[in-house]
XYZ file of C-alpha atoms in Angstrom:
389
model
C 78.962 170.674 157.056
C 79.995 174.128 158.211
C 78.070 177.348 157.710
C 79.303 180.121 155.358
C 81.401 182.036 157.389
C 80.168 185.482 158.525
C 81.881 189.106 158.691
C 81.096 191.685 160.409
C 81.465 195.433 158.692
C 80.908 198.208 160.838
C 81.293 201.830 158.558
C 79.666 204.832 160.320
C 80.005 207.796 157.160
C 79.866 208.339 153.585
C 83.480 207.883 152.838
C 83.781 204.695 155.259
C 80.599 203.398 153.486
C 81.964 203.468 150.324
C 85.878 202.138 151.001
C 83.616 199.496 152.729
C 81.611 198.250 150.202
C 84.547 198.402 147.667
C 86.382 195.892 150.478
C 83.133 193.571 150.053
C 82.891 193.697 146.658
C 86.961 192.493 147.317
C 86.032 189.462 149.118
C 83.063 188.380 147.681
C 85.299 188.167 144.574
C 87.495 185.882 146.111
C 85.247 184.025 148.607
C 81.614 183.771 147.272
C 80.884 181.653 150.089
C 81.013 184.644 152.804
C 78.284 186.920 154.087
C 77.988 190.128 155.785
C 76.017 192.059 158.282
C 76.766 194.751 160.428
C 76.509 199.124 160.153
C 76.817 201.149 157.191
C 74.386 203.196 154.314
C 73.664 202.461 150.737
C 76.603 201.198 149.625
C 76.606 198.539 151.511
C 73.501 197.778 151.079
C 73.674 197.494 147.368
C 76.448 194.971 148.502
C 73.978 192.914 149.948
C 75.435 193.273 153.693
C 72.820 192.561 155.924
C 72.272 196.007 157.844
C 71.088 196.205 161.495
C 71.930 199.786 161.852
C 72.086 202.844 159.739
C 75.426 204.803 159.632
C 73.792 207.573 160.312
C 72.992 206.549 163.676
C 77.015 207.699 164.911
C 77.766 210.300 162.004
C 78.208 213.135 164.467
C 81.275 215.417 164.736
C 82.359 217.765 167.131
C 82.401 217.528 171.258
C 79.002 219.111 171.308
C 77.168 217.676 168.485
C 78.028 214.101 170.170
C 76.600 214.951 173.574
C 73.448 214.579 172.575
C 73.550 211.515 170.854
C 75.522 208.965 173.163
C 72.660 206.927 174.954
C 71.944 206.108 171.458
C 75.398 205.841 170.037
C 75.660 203.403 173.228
C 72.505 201.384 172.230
C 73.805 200.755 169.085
C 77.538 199.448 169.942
C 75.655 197.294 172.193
C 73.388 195.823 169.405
C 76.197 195.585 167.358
C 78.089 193.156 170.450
C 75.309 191.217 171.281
C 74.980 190.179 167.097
C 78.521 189.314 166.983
C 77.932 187.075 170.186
C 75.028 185.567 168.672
C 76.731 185.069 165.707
C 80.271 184.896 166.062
C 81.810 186.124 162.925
C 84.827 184.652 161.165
C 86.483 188.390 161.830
C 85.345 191.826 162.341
C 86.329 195.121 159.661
C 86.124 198.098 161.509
C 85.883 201.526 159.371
C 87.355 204.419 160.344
C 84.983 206.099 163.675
C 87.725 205.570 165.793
C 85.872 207.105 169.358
C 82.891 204.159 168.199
C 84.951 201.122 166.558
C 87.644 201.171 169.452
C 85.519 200.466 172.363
C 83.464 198.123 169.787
C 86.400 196.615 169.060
C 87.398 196.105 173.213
C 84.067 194.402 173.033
C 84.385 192.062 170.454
C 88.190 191.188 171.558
C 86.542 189.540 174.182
C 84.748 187.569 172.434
C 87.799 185.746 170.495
C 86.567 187.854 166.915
C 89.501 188.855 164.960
C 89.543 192.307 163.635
C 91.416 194.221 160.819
C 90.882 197.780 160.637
C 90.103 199.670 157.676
C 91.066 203.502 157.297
C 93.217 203.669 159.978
C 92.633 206.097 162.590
C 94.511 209.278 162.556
C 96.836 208.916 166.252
C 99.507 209.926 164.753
C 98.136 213.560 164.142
C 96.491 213.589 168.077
C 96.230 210.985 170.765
C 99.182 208.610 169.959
C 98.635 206.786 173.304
C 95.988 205.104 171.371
C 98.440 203.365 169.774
C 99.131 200.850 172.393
C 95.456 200.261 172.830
C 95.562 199.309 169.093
C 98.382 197.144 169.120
C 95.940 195.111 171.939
C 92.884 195.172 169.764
C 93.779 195.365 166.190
C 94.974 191.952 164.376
C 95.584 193.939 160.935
C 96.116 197.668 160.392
C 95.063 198.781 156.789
C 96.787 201.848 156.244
C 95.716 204.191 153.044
C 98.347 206.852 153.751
C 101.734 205.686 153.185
C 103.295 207.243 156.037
C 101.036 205.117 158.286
C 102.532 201.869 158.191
C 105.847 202.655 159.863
C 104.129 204.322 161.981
C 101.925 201.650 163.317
C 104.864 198.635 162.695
C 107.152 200.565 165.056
C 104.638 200.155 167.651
C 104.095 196.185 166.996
C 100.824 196.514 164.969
C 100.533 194.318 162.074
C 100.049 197.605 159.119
C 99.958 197.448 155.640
C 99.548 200.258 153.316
C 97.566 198.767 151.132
C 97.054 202.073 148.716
C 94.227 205.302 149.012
C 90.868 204.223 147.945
C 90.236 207.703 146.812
C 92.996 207.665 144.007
C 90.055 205.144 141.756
C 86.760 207.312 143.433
C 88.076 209.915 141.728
C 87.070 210.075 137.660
C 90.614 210.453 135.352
C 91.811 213.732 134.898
C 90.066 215.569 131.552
C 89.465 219.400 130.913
C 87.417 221.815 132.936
C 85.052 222.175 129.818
C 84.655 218.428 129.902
C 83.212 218.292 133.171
C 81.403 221.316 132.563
C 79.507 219.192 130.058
C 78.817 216.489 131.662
C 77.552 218.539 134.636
C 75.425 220.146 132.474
C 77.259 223.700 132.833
C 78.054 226.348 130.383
C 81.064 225.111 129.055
C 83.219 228.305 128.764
C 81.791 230.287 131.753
C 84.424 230.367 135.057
C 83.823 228.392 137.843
C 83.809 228.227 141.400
C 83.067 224.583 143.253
C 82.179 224.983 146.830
C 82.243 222.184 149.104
C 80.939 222.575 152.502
C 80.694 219.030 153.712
C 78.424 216.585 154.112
C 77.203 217.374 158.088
C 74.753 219.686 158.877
C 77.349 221.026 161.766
C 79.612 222.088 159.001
C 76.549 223.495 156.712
C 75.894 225.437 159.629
C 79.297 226.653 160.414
C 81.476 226.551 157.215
C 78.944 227.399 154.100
C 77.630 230.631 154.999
C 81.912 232.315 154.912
C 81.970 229.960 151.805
C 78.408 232.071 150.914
C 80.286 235.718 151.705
C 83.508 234.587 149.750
C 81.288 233.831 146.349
C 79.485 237.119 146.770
C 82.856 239.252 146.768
C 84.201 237.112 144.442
C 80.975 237.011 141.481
C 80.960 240.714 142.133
C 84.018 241.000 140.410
C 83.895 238.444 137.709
C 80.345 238.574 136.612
C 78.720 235.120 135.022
C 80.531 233.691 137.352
C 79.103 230.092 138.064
C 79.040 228.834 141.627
C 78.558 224.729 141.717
C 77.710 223.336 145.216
C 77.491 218.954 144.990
C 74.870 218.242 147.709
C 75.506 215.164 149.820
C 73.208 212.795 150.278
C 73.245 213.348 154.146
C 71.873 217.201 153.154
C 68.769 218.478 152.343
C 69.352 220.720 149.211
C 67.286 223.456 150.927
C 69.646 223.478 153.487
C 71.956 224.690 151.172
C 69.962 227.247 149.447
C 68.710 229.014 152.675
C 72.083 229.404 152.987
C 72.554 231.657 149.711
C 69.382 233.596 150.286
C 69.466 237.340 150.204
C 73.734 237.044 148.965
C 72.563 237.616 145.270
C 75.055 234.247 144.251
C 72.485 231.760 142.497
C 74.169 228.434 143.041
C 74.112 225.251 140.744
C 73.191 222.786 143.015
C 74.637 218.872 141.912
C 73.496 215.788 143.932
C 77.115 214.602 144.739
C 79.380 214.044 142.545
C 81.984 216.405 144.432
C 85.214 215.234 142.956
C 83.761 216.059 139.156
C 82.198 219.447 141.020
C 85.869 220.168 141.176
C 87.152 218.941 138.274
C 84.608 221.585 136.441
C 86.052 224.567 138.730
C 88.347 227.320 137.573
C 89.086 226.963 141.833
C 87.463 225.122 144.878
C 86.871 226.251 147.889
C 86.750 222.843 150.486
C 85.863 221.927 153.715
C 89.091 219.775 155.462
C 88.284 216.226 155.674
C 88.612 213.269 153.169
C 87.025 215.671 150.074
C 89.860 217.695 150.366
C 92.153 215.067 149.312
C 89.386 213.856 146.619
C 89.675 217.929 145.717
C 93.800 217.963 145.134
C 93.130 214.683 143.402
C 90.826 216.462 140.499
C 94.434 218.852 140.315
C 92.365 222.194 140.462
C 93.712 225.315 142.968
C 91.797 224.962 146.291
C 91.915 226.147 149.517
C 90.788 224.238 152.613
C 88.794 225.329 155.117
C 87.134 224.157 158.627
C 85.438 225.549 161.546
C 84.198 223.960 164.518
C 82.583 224.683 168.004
C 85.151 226.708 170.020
C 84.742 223.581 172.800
C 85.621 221.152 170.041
C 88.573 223.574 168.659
C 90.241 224.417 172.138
C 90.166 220.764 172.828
C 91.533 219.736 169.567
C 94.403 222.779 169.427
C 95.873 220.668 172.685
C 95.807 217.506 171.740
C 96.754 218.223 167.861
C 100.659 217.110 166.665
C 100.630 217.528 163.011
C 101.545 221.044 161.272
C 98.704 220.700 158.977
C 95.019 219.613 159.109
C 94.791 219.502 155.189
C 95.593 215.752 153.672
C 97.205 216.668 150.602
C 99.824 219.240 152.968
C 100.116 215.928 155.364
C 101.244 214.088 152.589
C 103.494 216.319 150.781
C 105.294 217.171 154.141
C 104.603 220.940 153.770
C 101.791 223.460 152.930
C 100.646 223.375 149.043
C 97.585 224.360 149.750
C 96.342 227.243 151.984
C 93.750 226.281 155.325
C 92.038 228.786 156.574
C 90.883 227.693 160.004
C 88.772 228.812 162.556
C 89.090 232.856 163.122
C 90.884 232.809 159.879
C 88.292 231.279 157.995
C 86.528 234.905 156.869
C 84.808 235.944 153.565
C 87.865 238.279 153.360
C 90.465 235.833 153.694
C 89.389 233.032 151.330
C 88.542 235.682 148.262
C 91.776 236.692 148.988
C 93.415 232.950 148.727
C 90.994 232.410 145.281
C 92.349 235.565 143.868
C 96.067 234.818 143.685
C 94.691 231.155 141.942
C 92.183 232.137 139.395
C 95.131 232.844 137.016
C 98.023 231.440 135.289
C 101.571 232.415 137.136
C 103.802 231.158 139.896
C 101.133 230.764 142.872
C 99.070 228.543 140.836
C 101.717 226.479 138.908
C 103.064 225.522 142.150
C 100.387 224.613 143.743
C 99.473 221.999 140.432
C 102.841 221.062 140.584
C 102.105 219.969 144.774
C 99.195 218.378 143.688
C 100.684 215.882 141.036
C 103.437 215.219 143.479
C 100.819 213.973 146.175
C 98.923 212.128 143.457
C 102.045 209.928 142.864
C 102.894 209.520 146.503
C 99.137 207.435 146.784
C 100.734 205.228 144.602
C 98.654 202.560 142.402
C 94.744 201.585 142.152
C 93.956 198.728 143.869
C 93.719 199.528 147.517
C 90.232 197.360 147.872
C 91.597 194.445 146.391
C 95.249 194.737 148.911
C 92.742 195.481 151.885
C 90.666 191.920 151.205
C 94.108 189.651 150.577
C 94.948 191.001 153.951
C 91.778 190.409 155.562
C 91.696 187.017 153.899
C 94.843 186.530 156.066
C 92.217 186.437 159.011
C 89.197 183.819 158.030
C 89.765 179.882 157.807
C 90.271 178.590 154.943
C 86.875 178.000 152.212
C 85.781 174.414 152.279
C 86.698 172.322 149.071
C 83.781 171.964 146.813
C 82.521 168.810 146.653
C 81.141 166.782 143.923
C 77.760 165.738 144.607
C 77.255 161.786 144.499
C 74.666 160.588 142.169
């Protein structure tokens, strides 16, 4: 008799973590006979994939925060090959970390593993050669933007938009005062969520504007509460260092981000895959991002989309402002909050944007789309059979 077949799961952040483990939970569903080992955090963990490596281990952003790190980055894609040669699982799901899971997915081509790849990477914004390479290496494309698909079909990769993840991370959409609550907030004070990210590079570089913005803006509305979720990657000091000597006393949340921003008159957000999360909760924000000038100069080249910001991406033109770089001042983003704290055009607009990219995402689901896909993969599970008395 056969062995349960194996999969390996390779997720490398907190977002990929958790899509991941969803995907699991997916499959184990359908197949109970499967098992799992591979890279990831808690999530799947709790999802009783056998880790060998920490996500942690790659979560590193930026030209010169990688430097540092690739003999080790190295170590660990070549841990990673030499388990699924020892192994040889039934397919690989790679997770987003496109600069890691592309050359680990060169690797295990070789060795005959099949691979479907979860949150596609981003080409079409920068680096659309990559495509090609894909269409070599990847036997299933799960898209969870819709735009993606034809974008990855056209170039003779087998896509599917199988729906955003996000829309069901997200809680359902309630009152301000009702997440208030729940937080544990004074219910009728206004509120600011500020979301720096979940890397120390972009605690670093992003929350201390986010820091100078709060000050000007609690000078003028006083009682004003500022909520910072902490990520579990962060160290809440780390945070409030950040706020010493500004006179802003933060309320500090471990994580829950997306009902950070549901409580919030306005959000100020770091660009990235909270953003989204953010226009999801339909409250004003505007989007941020700063990285090393190396990283940015690089990045400005290479870039092809007229927007860094997911929710602009997906409504095909700017509904929310992003303040980037040079532009991303104290000045600049009390300004932006200003024009949203109240009722009138600026603001109903911007909901209005919001709800329009929440419909685009289309249905719940996306988990249980990815694993019928990557079902599409695996031989068939072996027909029970009675035992003989």
């Amino acid at each position: 008799m056969s062995s349960a077949p194996q999969i390996l799961v390779v997720a490398g952040e907190a977002s990929g973590d958790a899509h991941a483990a969803e995907l699991v939970a997916a499959l184990k569903a359908r197949r109970p006979d499967l098992t799992f080992f591979g890279m990831g955090g808690a999530r799947l963990a709790a999802q009783g994939v056998e880790l060998i490596y920490g996500a942690h281990e790659v979560n590193v952003m930026g030209i010169t925060e990688v430097l540092p790190k690739i003999p080790r980055i190295l170590q660990v894609m070549g841990g990673l090959s030499r388990a699924a040669a020892a192994r040889r699982p039934a397919c690989a799901i790679l997770v987003d970390i496109p600069d890691f899971n592309l050359r680990l997915a060169a690797r295990l081509k070789k060795l005959g593993v099949p691979i479907a790849y979860y949150v596609s990477p981003m080409i079409w914004a920068w680096r659309r050669g990559r495509v090609k390479t894909i269409a070599r290496l990847v036997d299933r494309m799960l898209c969870i933007l819709p735009f993606e698909e034809a974008f990855y079909r056209e170039a003779g990769v087998a896509a599917r938009y199988v729906g955003s993840p996000v829309v069901e991370q997200v809680p359902a959409p309630a009152s301000a005062a009702s997440f208030r609550q729940k937080l544990g907030l004074s219910p009728d004070t206004p509120t600011l969520a500020l979301l720096p990210g979940s890397r120390m590079s972009e605690i670093r570089r992003i929350l201390p504007t986010m820091v100078g913005a709060a000050k000007r803006l609690v000078g003028e509305r006083p009682g004003l509460q500022v909520v910072v979720p902490v990520a579990p990657t962060i160290d809440r000091e780390e945070i409030l260092s950040r706020f010493e000597g500004s006179g802003v006393r933060p309320v500090l949340v471990e994580g829950r981000a997306p009902e950070v921003v549901g409580a919030s008159d306005a959000a100020i957000v770091a660009s990235g895959t909270a953003a989204l999360e953010a226009g999801l909760m339909q409250r004003p924000l505007v989007v941020v991002y700063r990285v090393s000038l190396l990283t940015y100069l690089v990045g400005r080249m290479l870039l092809k989309v007229a927007h860094v910001a997911l929710v602009n991406l997906l409504a095909g033109r700017r509904v929310v402002p992003e303040l980037l770089q040079g532009d991303m001042t104290p000045e600049r983003i009390a300004e932006e909050i200003r024009r949203l704290w109240v009722p009138g055009a600026p603001r109903e607009e911007m909901l209005q944007g919001l709800e329009e990219v929440r419909s685009r995402l289309g249905e719940a689901g996306a988990a249980e789309r990815a694993a019928e896909t990557v079902l599409e993969l695996l031989p068939p599970a072996e027909p029970l059979r009675a035992s003989v008395g």
